[in-house]
XYZ file of N, CA and C in Angstrom:
822
model
N 73.866 119.903 71.422
C 73.857 119.911 72.883
C 75.281 119.807 73.424
N 75.499 120.386 74.588
C 76.816 120.389 75.210
C 77.074 119.082 75.944
N 78.276 118.532 75.763
C 78.700 117.338 76.499
C 79.602 117.775 77.643
N 79.261 117.358 78.849
C 80.029 117.731 80.042
C 80.713 116.503 80.623
N 81.908 116.716 81.148
C 82.696 115.653 81.772
C 82.939 116.044 83.227
N 82.427 115.241 84.154
C 82.506 115.547 85.584
C 83.411 114.535 86.284
N 84.457 115.025 86.935
C 85.361 114.158 87.699
C 84.797 113.984 89.101
N 84.716 112.739 89.557
C 84.061 112.424 90.824
C 84.939 111.555 91.706
N 84.585 111.512 92.972
C 85.123 110.533 93.905
C 83.932 109.794 94.499
N 83.832 108.515 94.201
C 82.755 107.700 94.755
C 83.214 107.127 96.089
N 82.472 107.398 97.130
C 82.842 106.936 98.471
C 82.229 105.564 98.729
N 82.970 104.529 98.401
C 82.511 103.159 98.608
C 82.839 102.716 100.033
N 82.268 101.610 100.509
C 82.619 101.099 101.838
C 84.096 100.762 101.980
N 84.782 100.540 100.849
C 86.200 100.182 100.887
C 87.104 101.334 100.465
N 86.582 102.573 100.517
C 87.412 103.725 100.189
C 86.949 104.440 98.934
N 87.680 105.484 98.578
C 87.300 106.320 97.452
C 87.679 105.713 96.119
N 86.832 105.954 95.120
C 87.098 105.506 93.763
C 87.029 106.703 92.825
N 88.085 106.877 92.061
C 88.116 107.925 91.047
C 87.148 107.547 89.928
N 86.349 108.505 89.501
C 85.362 108.225 88.459
C 85.168 109.455 87.579
N 84.716 109.210 86.374
C 84.378 110.283 85.439
C 82.984 110.012 84.889
N 82.113 111.004 85.014
C 80.755 110.916 84.482
C 80.659 111.848 83.279
N 80.283 111.292 82.141
C 80.173 112.070 80.910
C 78.733 112.024 80.433
N 78.150 113.194 80.183
C 76.757 113.245 79.742
C 76.517 114.546 78.993
N 75.467 114.568 78.231
C 75.086 115.794 77.534
C 73.917 116.443 78.268
N 73.665 117.690 77.952
C 72.471 118.349 78.474
C 71.245 117.780 77.761
N 70.119 117.862 78.408
C 68.901 117.348 77.794
C 68.616 115.905 78.172
N 67.646 115.327 77.509
C 67.168 113.986 77.836
C 68.203 112.919 77.467
N 68.380 111.949 78.355
C 69.285 110.831 78.093
C 68.514 109.665 77.485
N 69.203 108.868 76.675
C 68.572 107.678 76.093
C 68.907 106.426 76.887
N 69.902 106.507 77.782
C 70.298 105.350 78.567
C 71.556 105.642 79.355
N 71.947 104.696 80.199
C 73.158 104.820 81.009
C 74.088 103.663 80.685
N 75.385 103.934 80.742
C 76.392 102.972 80.320
C 77.537 102.965 81.328
N 77.845 101.799 81.888
C 78.934 101.653 82.851
C 80.104 100.942 82.195
N 81.258 101.587 82.207
C 82.474 101.047 81.581
C 83.210 100.139 82.551
N 83.593 98.954 82.069
C 84.382 98.007 82.854
C 85.750 97.900 82.179
N 86.753 98.481 82.808
C 88.064 98.670 82.193
C 88.866 97.375 82.116
N 89.880 97.350 81.250
C 90.754 96.178 81.144
C 91.758 96.096 82.284
N 92.664 95.141 82.180
C 93.565 94.766 83.260
C 94.928 95.437 83.118
N 95.438 95.954 84.247
C 96.829 96.418 84.369
C 97.168 97.459 83.297
N 98.278 97.246 82.561
C 98.750 98.257 81.625
C 97.780 98.474 80.464
N 96.978 97.466 80.142
C 95.992 97.644 79.076
C 94.993 98.749 79.434
N 94.717 98.900 80.715
C 93.829 99.976 81.148
C 94.453 101.334 80.845
N 95.734 101.479 81.142
C 96.410 102.753 80.896
C 96.530 103.052 79.407
N 96.867 102.041 78.617
C 97.016 102.237 77.176
C 95.705 102.652 76.515
N 94.598 102.221 77.074
C 93.299 102.449 76.434
C 92.541 103.646 76.996
N 93.122 104.383 77.927
C 92.391 105.497 78.548
C 91.950 106.542 77.519
N 92.812 106.871 76.593
C 92.469 107.877 75.588
C 91.294 107.397 74.739
N 91.360 106.164 74.312
C 90.293 105.608 73.484
C 88.969 105.556 74.253
N 89.037 105.148 75.507
C 87.822 105.069 76.322
C 87.218 106.454 76.541
N 88.072 107.450 76.750
C 87.576 108.812 76.954
C 86.898 109.353 75.698
N 87.503 109.092 74.534
C 86.898 109.536 73.280
C 85.557 108.855 73.046
N 85.512 107.567 73.340
C 84.260 106.831 73.155
C 83.181 107.339 74.108
N 83.562 107.583 75.357
C 82.586 108.072 76.333
C 81.985 109.396 75.878
N 82.824 110.273 75.363
C 82.326 111.575 74.889
C 81.398 111.398 73.683
N 81.781 110.500 72.793
C 80.937 110.262 71.606
C 79.607 109.626 71.998
N 79.657 108.657 72.906
C 78.419 108.023 73.363
C 77.520 109.045 74.070
N 78.150 109.907 74.861
C 77.378 110.932 75.573
C 76.695 111.880 74.593
N 77.376 112.194 73.507
C 76.781 113.076 72.502
C 75.524 112.466 71.894
N 75.440 111.138 71.927
C 74.260 110.438 71.411
C 73.176 110.276 72.472
N 73.453 110.741 73.692
C 72.438 110.693 74.732
C 72.699 109.725 75.864
N 73.852 109.073 75.857
C 74.176 108.133 76.924
C 74.831 108.843 78.109
N 74.465 108.434 79.309
C 75.151 108.874 80.525
C 76.205 107.814 80.819
N 77.479 108.178 80.735
C 78.564 107.197 80.785
C 79.386 107.386 82.056
N 79.572 106.306 82.801
C 80.391 106.339 84.014
C 81.606 105.448 83.833
N 82.787 106.025 84.072
C 84.047 105.284 84.063
C 84.636 105.340 85.465
N 85.046 104.195 85.993
C 85.539 104.110 87.366
C 86.870 103.373 87.395
N 87.827 103.915 88.153
C 89.064 103.186 88.451
C 88.799 102.292 89.661
N 88.994 100.999 89.501
C 88.737 100.069 90.599
C 89.799 100.198 91.697
N 89.569 99.499 92.782
C 90.496 99.478 93.921
C 91.926 99.231 93.431
N 92.843 100.123 93.845
C 94.248 99.947 93.508
C 94.638 100.376 92.114
N 93.703 100.923 91.348
C 93.978 101.324 89.969
C 93.886 102.843 89.829
N 94.746 103.397 88.994
C 94.678 104.820 88.705
C 94.722 105.678 89.948
N 93.755 106.579 90.079
C 93.707 107.508 91.206
C 92.759 107.065 92.312
N 92.332 105.813 92.285
C 91.476 105.301 93.357
C 92.311 104.882 94.555
N 91.650 104.772 95.706
C 92.332 104.330 96.922
C 92.816 102.888 96.775
N 93.813 102.545 97.595
C 94.322 101.181 97.615
C 95.531 100.998 96.720
N 96.237 99.902 96.944
C 97.387 99.527 96.134
C 97.004 98.361 95.232
N 97.496 98.390 94.005
C 97.177 97.320 93.066
C 97.553 95.954 93.640
N 98.674 95.898 94.325
C 99.135 94.629 94.880
C 98.264 94.077 95.983
N 97.376 94.900 96.523
C 96.450 94.442 97.568
C 95.069 94.114 97.014
N 94.875 94.351 95.728
C 93.554 94.161 95.127
C 93.222 92.682 94.978
N 91.946 92.377 95.145
C 91.436 91.032 94.880
C 90.337 91.131 93.825
N 90.008 90.014 93.236
C 88.909 89.973 92.267
C 87.607 90.428 92.920
N 87.420 90.037 94.186
C 86.203 90.420 94.903
C 86.143 91.928 95.125
N 87.302 92.562 95.387
C 87.333 94.025 95.487
C 86.696 94.639 94.238
N 87.113 94.149 93.092
C 86.666 94.738 91.830
C 85.203 94.412 91.541
N 84.759 93.222 91.910
C 83.334 92.902 91.782
C 82.493 93.835 92.657
N 82.972 94.086 93.872
C 82.264 95.004 94.772
C 82.234 96.418 94.194
N 83.352 96.851 93.610
C 83.393 98.179 92.993
C 82.393 98.280 91.845
N 82.305 97.213 91.063
C 81.367 97.204 89.943
C 79.925 97.310 90.442
N 79.625 96.595 91.514
C 78.282 96.677 92.096
C 77.967 98.083 92.584
N 78.917 98.672 93.305
C 78.692 100.020 93.831
C 78.474 101.010 92.691
N 79.334 100.939 91.675
C 79.236 101.876 90.558
C 77.919 101.700 89.802
N 77.499 100.453 89.606
C 76.259 100.208 88.869
C 75.064 100.804 89.616
N 74.994 100.551 90.911
C 73.866 101.076 91.686
C 73.919 102.604 91.777
N 75.120 103.165 91.884
C 75.256 104.619 91.919
C 74.741 105.229 90.615
N 75.145 104.637 89.496
C 74.726 105.167 88.203
C 73.228 104.951 87.974
N 72.704 103.829 88.442
C 71.264 103.584 88.308
C 70.461 104.649 89.052
N 70.923 104.989 90.250
C 70.233 106.014 91.041
C 70.361 107.384 90.390
N 71.562 107.677 89.886
C 71.792 108.991 89.284
C 71.022 109.159 87.963
N 70.955 108.095 87.172
C 70.348 108.200 85.845
C 68.866 107.847 85.824
N 68.409 107.147 86.869
C 67.008 106.766 86.919
C 66.641 105.587 86.048
N 67.650 104.774 85.671
C 67.386 103.602 84.831
C 68.503 102.577 85.022
N 68.258 101.304 84.717
C 69.314 100.294 84.878
C 70.418 100.506 83.843
N 71.651 100.723 84.267
C 72.728 100.934 83.302
C 73.037 99.683 82.487
N 73.383 99.894 81.235
C 73.959 98.846 80.398
C 75.452 98.756 80.712
N 76.095 97.691 80.257
C 77.530 97.514 80.468
C 78.297 97.728 79.169
N 79.534 98.186 79.332
C 80.477 98.348 78.214
C 81.840 97.914 78.747
N 82.395 96.860 78.178
C 83.662 96.329 78.691
C 84.722 96.306 77.598
N 85.974 96.291 78.036
C 87.117 96.155 77.133
C 88.051 95.075 77.664
N 88.454 94.172 76.771
C 89.433 93.123 77.083
C 89.032 92.328 78.340
N 89.906 92.236 79.346
C 89.593 91.424 80.528
C 88.462 92.007 81.362
N 88.065 93.233 81.063
C 86.874 93.768 81.708
C 85.652 92.906 81.439
N 85.661 92.188 80.311
C 84.549 91.289 79.995
C 84.468 90.141 80.991
N 85.616 89.675 81.473
C 85.619 88.583 82.454
C 85.011 89.049 83.772
N 85.392 90.254 84.200
C 84.835 90.802 85.437
C 83.333 91.034 85.284
N 82.941 91.594 84.148
C 81.521 91.852 83.911
C 80.720 90.553 83.893
N 81.266 89.519 83.261
C 80.564 88.237 83.194
C 80.373 87.643 84.583
N 81.429 87.653 85.388
C 81.320 87.139 86.756
C 80.293 87.933 87.562
N 80.302 89.245 87.379
C 79.383 90.104 88.134
C 77.936 89.857 87.726
N 77.690 89.714 86.444
C 76.331 89.458 85.976
C 75.801 88.135 86.524
N 76.644 87.125 86.539
C 76.227 85.825 87.065
C 75.983 85.912 88.567
N 76.886 86.598 89.282
C 76.756 86.701 90.742
C 75.509 87.477 91.151
N 75.154 88.488 90.381
C 74.017 89.340 90.738
C 72.705 88.888 90.097
N 72.799 88.000 89.125
C 71.593 87.539 88.443
C 70.983 88.562 87.510
N 71.775 89.565 87.119
C 71.246 90.609 86.240
C 71.405 90.207 84.772
N 70.435 90.578 83.966
C 70.476 90.381 82.523
C 70.419 91.764 81.887
N 71.562 92.232 81.395
C 71.662 93.612 80.924
C 72.205 93.669 79.505
N 71.804 94.670 78.733
C 72.473 94.916 77.458
C 73.961 95.168 77.708
N 74.802 94.684 76.767
C 76.240 94.679 77.047
C 77.007 94.896 75.752
N 77.777 95.978 75.712
C 78.689 96.270 74.608
C 80.057 95.710 74.976
N 80.577 94.798 74.160
C 81.784 94.044 74.514
C 82.868 94.320 73.479
N 83.908 95.027 73.891
C 85.036 95.327 73.004
C 86.166 94.321 73.217
N 86.599 93.702 72.135
C 87.799 92.851 72.101
C 87.903 91.969 73.352
N 86.927 91.115 73.590
C 86.892 90.401 74.874
C 87.968 89.339 75.024
N 88.446 89.195 76.244
C 89.240 88.036 76.650
C 88.242 86.929 76.966
N 88.498 85.732 76.463
C 87.527 84.645 76.596
C 87.771 83.811 77.839
N 89.032 83.526 78.146
C 89.339 82.702 79.324
C 90.389 83.385 80.193
N 90.091 83.502 81.470
C 91.021 84.138 82.389
C 92.285 83.328 82.594
N 92.178 82.014 82.550
C 93.353 81.166 82.765
C 94.409 81.420 81.703
N 93.995 81.456 80.447
C 94.938 81.717 79.366
C 95.495 83.138 79.460
N 94.640 84.079 79.793
C 95.082 85.472 79.890
C 96.103 85.646 81.006
N 95.860 85.025 82.160
C 96.809 85.129 83.262
C 98.142 84.510 82.884
N 98.117 83.367 82.216
C 99.360 82.733 81.778
C 100.146 83.664 80.867
N 99.465 84.295 79.928
C 100.134 85.237 79.029
C 100.730 86.405 79.803
N 100.005 86.882 80.812
C 100.514 88.001 81.600
C 101.734 87.579 82.413
N 101.689 86.420 83.031
C 102.828 85.945 83.816
C 104.059 85.746 82.942
N 103.861 85.396 81.690
C 104.993 85.197 80.782
C 105.747 86.489 80.508
N 105.111 87.635 80.787
C 105.814 88.906 80.611
C 107.050 88.982 81.496
N 107.018 88.290 82.630
C 108.181 88.289 83.525
C 109.379 87.655 82.850
N 109.138 86.591 82.085
C 110.221 85.933 81.362
C 110.630 86.737 80.136
N 109.657 87.338 79.461
C 109.955 88.115 78.260
C 110.873 89.284 78.582
N 110.681 89.877 79.747
C 111.517 91.004 80.138
C 112.958 90.626 80.405
N 113.208 89.335 80.634
C 114.564 88.862 80.906
C 115.231 88.245 79.682
N 114.525 88.245 78.546
C 115.067 87.704 77.288
C 115.551 86.267 77.470
N 114.720 85.425 78.044
C 115.095 84.046 78.334
C 114.721 83.130 77.178
N 115.420 81.978 77.102
C 115.020 80.991 76.105
C 113.769 80.267 76.595
N 113.219 79.391 75.754
C 111.933 78.761 76.041
C 111.964 77.952 77.328
N 113.034 77.199 77.535
C 113.109 76.350 78.731
C 113.173 77.191 80.001
N 114.011 78.223 79.984
C 114.115 79.081 81.165
C 112.823 79.864 81.400
N 112.160 80.241 80.308
C 110.892 80.961 80.440
C 109.842 80.085 81.115
N 109.814 78.810 80.752
C 108.874 77.894 81.405
C 109.187 77.774 82.891
N 110.484 77.816 83.212
C 110.881 77.749 84.613
C 110.394 78.948 85.402
N 110.463 80.131 84.798
C 109.972 81.345 85.458
C 108.473 81.243 85.695
N 107.747 80.767 84.694
C 106.300 80.630 84.829
C 105.942 79.639 85.935
N 106.671 78.535 85.985
C 106.432 77.533 87.033
C 106.691 78.118 88.413
N 107.764 78.898 88.538
C 108.096 79.507 89.830
C 107.023 80.497 90.268
N 106.552 81.313 89.335
C 105.518 82.294 89.672
C 104.232 81.609 90.129
N 103.850 80.558 89.435
C 102.634 79.842 89.830
C 102.807 79.161 91.187
N 104.009 78.692 91.470
C 104.266 78.084 92.776
C 104.164 79.123 93.887
N 104.665 80.323 93.626
C 104.563 81.399 94.610
C 103.099 81.745 94.890
N 102.317 81.845 93.838
C 100.898 82.158 94.009
C 100.174 81.045 94.757
N 100.500 79.803 94.424
C 99.863 78.666 95.093
C 100.196 78.628 96.574
N 101.365 79.165 96.919
C 101.787 79.205 98.321
C 101.221 80.415 99.059
N 100.434 81.219 98.361
C 99.804 82.369 99.001
C 100.646 83.620 99.013
N 101.651 83.673 98.125
C 102.529 84.843 98.083
C 102.296 85.639 96.801
N 102.390 86.953 96.907
C 102.239 87.826 95.750
C 103.453 87.713 94.840
N 103.259 88.027 93.561
C 104.357 88.000 92.595
C 104.424 89.344 91.878
N 105.594 89.646 91.345
C 105.826 90.896 90.629
C 105.991 90.585 89.149
N 105.173 91.215 88.301
C 105.231 90.980 86.861
C 105.033 92.304 86.131
N 105.996 92.654 85.296
C 105.884 93.846 84.449
C 105.539 95.098 85.247
N 106.108 95.207 86.446
C 105.878 96.377 87.277
C 104.610 96.332 88.102
N 103.887 95.235 88.047
C 102.651 95.082 88.815
C 102.802 93.961 89.834
N 102.417 94.262 91.057
C 102.386 93.241 92.103
C 101.007 92.604 92.096
N 100.965 91.280 91.939
C 99.706 90.551 91.824
C 99.482 89.700 93.057
N 98.340 89.884 93.693
C 98.020 89.078 94.866
C 97.484 87.716 94.433
N 97.648 86.689 95.280
C 97.071 85.375 94.955
C 95.561 85.444 94.772
N 94.893 86.299 95.549
C 93.438 86.402 95.457
C 92.999 86.983 94.108
N 93.740 87.974 93.626
C 93.404 88.557 92.333
C 93.627 87.544 91.217
N 94.760 86.853 91.273
C 95.077 85.877 90.229
C 94.094 84.718 90.228
N 93.682 84.288 91.407
C 92.730 83.177 91.487
C 91.395 83.555 90.855
N 90.939 84.766 91.131
C 89.677 85.214 90.547
C 89.757 85.361 89.045
N 90.862 85.953 88.577
C 91.055 86.127 87.144
C 91.141 84.774 86.443
N 91.897 83.860 87.028
C 92.104 82.557 86.396
C 90.810 81.752 86.302
N 89.935 81.915 87.263
C 88.680 81.151 87.271
C 87.614 81.758 86.366
N 87.832 82.982 85.917
C 86.808 83.689 85.148
C 86.806 83.257 83.684
N 85.648 83.352 83.080
C 85.518 83.090 81.646
C 84.353 83.904 81.107
N 84.349 84.086 79.809
C 83.291 84.868 79.165
C 82.075 83.958 78.982
N 81.183 84.008 79.941
C 79.998 83.153 79.927
C 78.800 83.968 80.380
N 77.638 83.465 80.084
C 76.399 84.143 80.440
C 75.624 83.314 81.446
N 74.864 83.992 82.270
C 74.008 83.294 83.222
C 72.868 82.607 82.477
N 72.405 81.468 82.981
C 71.247 80.813 82.366
C 70.066 81.771 82.279
N 69.419 81.766 81.145
C 68.274 82.642 80.956
C 68.609 83.995 80.366
N 69.890 84.270 80.151
C 70.277 85.548 79.555
C 69.733 85.640 78.135
N 69.279 86.819 77.784
C 68.718 86.999 76.448
C 69.393 88.124 75.671
N 70.286 88.877 76.343
C 70.940 89.987 75.675
C 70.080 91.244 75.766
N 70.255 92.164 74.850
C 71.117 92.048 73.680
C 72.600 92.256 74.001
N 73.433 91.593 73.218
C 74.874 91.755 73.301
C 75.380 92.312 71.980
N 76.420 93.124 72.051
C 77.091 93.641 70.866
C 78.588 93.430 71.052
N 79.175 92.588 70.215
C 80.587 92.224 70.341
C 81.358 92.816 69.172
N 82.422 93.552 69.483
C 83.251 94.137 68.435
C 84.709 93.764 68.639
N 85.359 93.410 67.534
C 86.781 93.097 67.562
C 87.523 93.991 66.577
N 88.762 94.318 66.932
C 89.640 95.105 66.075
C 90.587 94.152 65.354
N 90.672 94.282 64.038
C 91.532 93.413 63.237
C 92.544 94.269 62.483
N 93.621 93.628 62.041
C 94.704 94.372 61.405
C 94.317 94.896 60.031
N 93.509 94.143 59.300
C 93.169 94.536 57.935
C 91.685 94.338 57.681
N 91.135 95.195 56.846
C 89.723 95.077 56.491
C 89.471 93.743 55.795
N 88.299 93.189 56.023
C 87.942 91.935 55.377
C 88.097 90.718 56.256
N 88.794 90.848 57.378
C 88.955 89.718 58.297
C 87.662 89.498 59.068
N 87.499 88.273 59.564
C 86.305 87.951 60.324
C 86.572 87.922 61.813
N 85.572 87.525 62.571
C 85.736 87.359 64.009
C 86.791 86.311 64.315
N 87.444 86.447 65.454
C 88.373 85.410 65.894
C 87.598 84.111 66.095
N 88.243 82.956 65.906
C 87.527 81.676 66.048
C 86.840 81.519 67.400
N 87.496 81.957 68.471
C 86.909 81.797 69.805
C 85.616 82.592 69.941
N 85.614 83.813 69.437
C 84.415 84.648 69.533
C 83.324 84.139 68.593
N 83.720 83.659 67.418
C 82.728 83.105 66.495
C 82.017 81.903 67.116
N 82.774 81.066 67.813
C 82.159 79.902 68.472
C 81.220 80.334 69.596
N 81.672 81.317 70.379
C 80.816 81.814 71.458
C 79.525 82.414 70.911
N 79.658 83.190 69.862
C 78.484 83.826 69.276
C 77.471 82.777 68.824
N 77.951 81.720 68.183
C 77.046 80.680 67.719
C 76.374 79.972 68.892
N 77.153 79.715 69.947
C 76.583 79.065 71.136
C 75.516 79.947 71.773
N 75.785 81.246 71.849
C 74.798 82.165 72.427
C 73.530 82.205 71.586
N 73.692 82.256 70.278
C 72.515 82.292 69.411
C 71.711 80.996 69.525
N 72.410 79.886 69.694
C 71.712 78.614 69.897
C 70.877 78.638 71.172
N 71.330 79.443 72.150
C 70.585 79.598 73.408
C 69.589 80.754 73.348
N 69.346 81.246 72.144
C 68.370 82.316 71.904
C 68.771 83.650 72.530
N 70.057 83.884 72.608
C 70.559 85.185 73.055
C 70.664 86.108 71.843
N 70.157 87.310 71.964
C 70.255 88.290 70.882
C 71.665 88.877 70.884
N 72.470 88.487 69.922
C 73.857 88.951 69.872
C 74.187 89.432 68.468
N 74.793 90.599 68.399
C 75.268 91.173 67.148
C 76.781 91.294 67.254
N 77.470 91.254 66.128
C 78.931 91.340 66.162
C 79.436 92.061 64.926
N 80.656 92.569 65.039
C 81.283 93.254 63.918
C 82.785 93.306 64.146
N 83.518 93.478 63.063
C 84.955 93.712 63.150
C 85.253 95.037 62.464
N 86.261 95.738 62.975
C 86.727 96.975 62.356
C 88.239 96.906 62.238
N 88.767 97.524 61.209
C 90.210 97.540 61.007
C 90.843 98.644 61.843
N 91.970 98.321 62.460
C 92.661 99.313 63.270
C 93.787 98.702 64.068
N 94.424 99.519 64.881
C 95.532 99.067 65.722
C 95.005 98.561 67.058
N 95.682 97.575 67.642
C 95.288 97.093 68.974
C 95.681 98.117 70.037
N 94.875 99.144 70.187
C 95.216 100.323 70.987
C 95.493 99.999 72.447
N 94.986 98.893 72.951
C 95.186 98.499 74.349
C 96.598 97.972 74.613
N 97.405 97.797 73.553
C 98.731 97.225 73.758
C 99.815 97.858 72.893
N 99.491 98.880 72.104
C 100.494 99.500 71.248
C 101.500 100.302 72.071
N 102.700 100.454 71.520
C 103.746 101.198 72.218
C 103.336 102.649 72.429
N 102.826 103.264 71.378
C 102.320 104.633 71.464
C 100.803 104.595 71.658
N 100.271 105.662 72.220
C 98.824 105.735 72.420
C 98.137 105.891 71.062
N 97.220 104.989 70.767
C 96.518 105.018 69.486
C 95.014 104.936 69.711
N 94.274 105.298 68.677
C 92.812 105.227 68.745
C 92.281 104.563 67.477
N 91.061 104.077 67.572
C 90.393 103.449 66.425
C 89.006 104.085 66.296
N 88.911 105.211 65.603
C 87.623 105.902 65.484
C 86.515 105.022 64.917
N 86.865 104.110 64.013
C 85.844 103.247 63.410
C 85.166 102.364 64.451
N 85.901 101.984 65.488
C 85.319 101.163 66.554
C 84.254 101.956 67.311
N 84.538 103.219 67.556
C 83.578 104.067 68.265
C 82.318 104.266 67.428
N 82.506 104.577 66.141
C 81.342 104.844 65.290
C 80.478 103.602 65.105
N 81.124 102.449 64.958
C 80.328 101.216 64.837
C 79.583 100.931 66.140
N 80.218 101.240 67.256
C 79.575 101.037 68.555
C 78.348 101.921 68.708
N 78.443 103.154 68.230
C 77.302 104.071 68.311
C 76.087 103.459 67.627
N 76.306 102.870 66.459
C 75.188 102.269 65.726
C 74.637 101.050 66.461
N 75.523 100.274 67.056
C 75.072 99.073 67.762
C 74.363 99.422 69.066
N 74.776 100.525 69.690
C 74.129 100.951 70.933
C 72.696 101.428 70.717
N 72.348 101.733 69.499
C 70.977 102.176 69.222
C 69.962 101.110 69.621
N 70.388 99.852 69.623
C 69.496 98.757 70.031
C 69.262 98.753 71.538
N 70.162 99.403 72.286
C 70.079 99.379 73.748
C 69.265 100.527 74.314
N 69.218 101.647 73.610
C 68.667 102.876 74.167
C 67.156 102.840 74.305
N 66.677 103.701 75.213
C 65.227 103.798 75.437
C 64.628 104.838 74.511
C-alpha cells in the first residue's frame, strides 16, 4: 500500500500550526499523535520522527505531527510560548485527529514531550495507550540542565557557572524572559516545564510502551525509568519496556537515526492497534 505524507495548517484559536499527517491507503489500525521534544532536541530529531511516522503509517497507523506555538513553521515566537499554549495545542491536535481518523488517538512522545503528554493526560482525565521514547522524568532537573547551557557556552569554571544559573533563575522569578542557547524562554514556559513530571493520573491502566536508547547492547533501563516502571506495575498499569543500542539522535552534532528503535516500536505498537 502507498504511504502518503500531507502537509497541513491547523487553524487553532491561537493561530496556525504546521502539521504533517502520514497515512497509508486502505484501512487504518489506529491513530497516533506525536508529542515533540523541547527546543533544539526537536530539530535534531525531526529526521528520526519523520522516518518513524512513515514506518508506523506503513503498518496502518494514521500519524499526526504538529509544531506547537512558536516552534518550527507554526505561528508565534518561541519566546512568547507558555506551557499552557502547548497543552492547548495538544488538545486541539488530539481532537482534530480523533475526528479525522474516527477513533481516539494514542500518544507517542520523545524526551520532554513525555512531560507535556503526562500533564495533558492528567488535565483531561484521558487514559490512552502511550509510546514513550527516551522520556525525561522530571522537568525541574531538565530545566536546570538546559539553563546550564548558558554557562557552558561561555566556558566558565564551576563557581562562575553556578553564578550564571542563579542569575537566570532570579530573572525568571522576577517575571523576565531569559536567553539560553539561542532560545528565549518565558517565565510561564519555564514554570510549567519545571513543575512537570512523568506521572500518571489515578486509575490509569495503560498500555504503556517505554523505549530507551543506550550506547551499547546489553545495557538495561536507566535507574529512574526502572523505578517508574516498577511503581506503575505495582499500580496495575500495563507497561512494557525495551532498550536498543544506538546514538542519542536528539542531541548528536550530526543528524543521526536509530532504525532499531523504530522497528522495536512497531512491534510494541501492535498491542495498541484495533
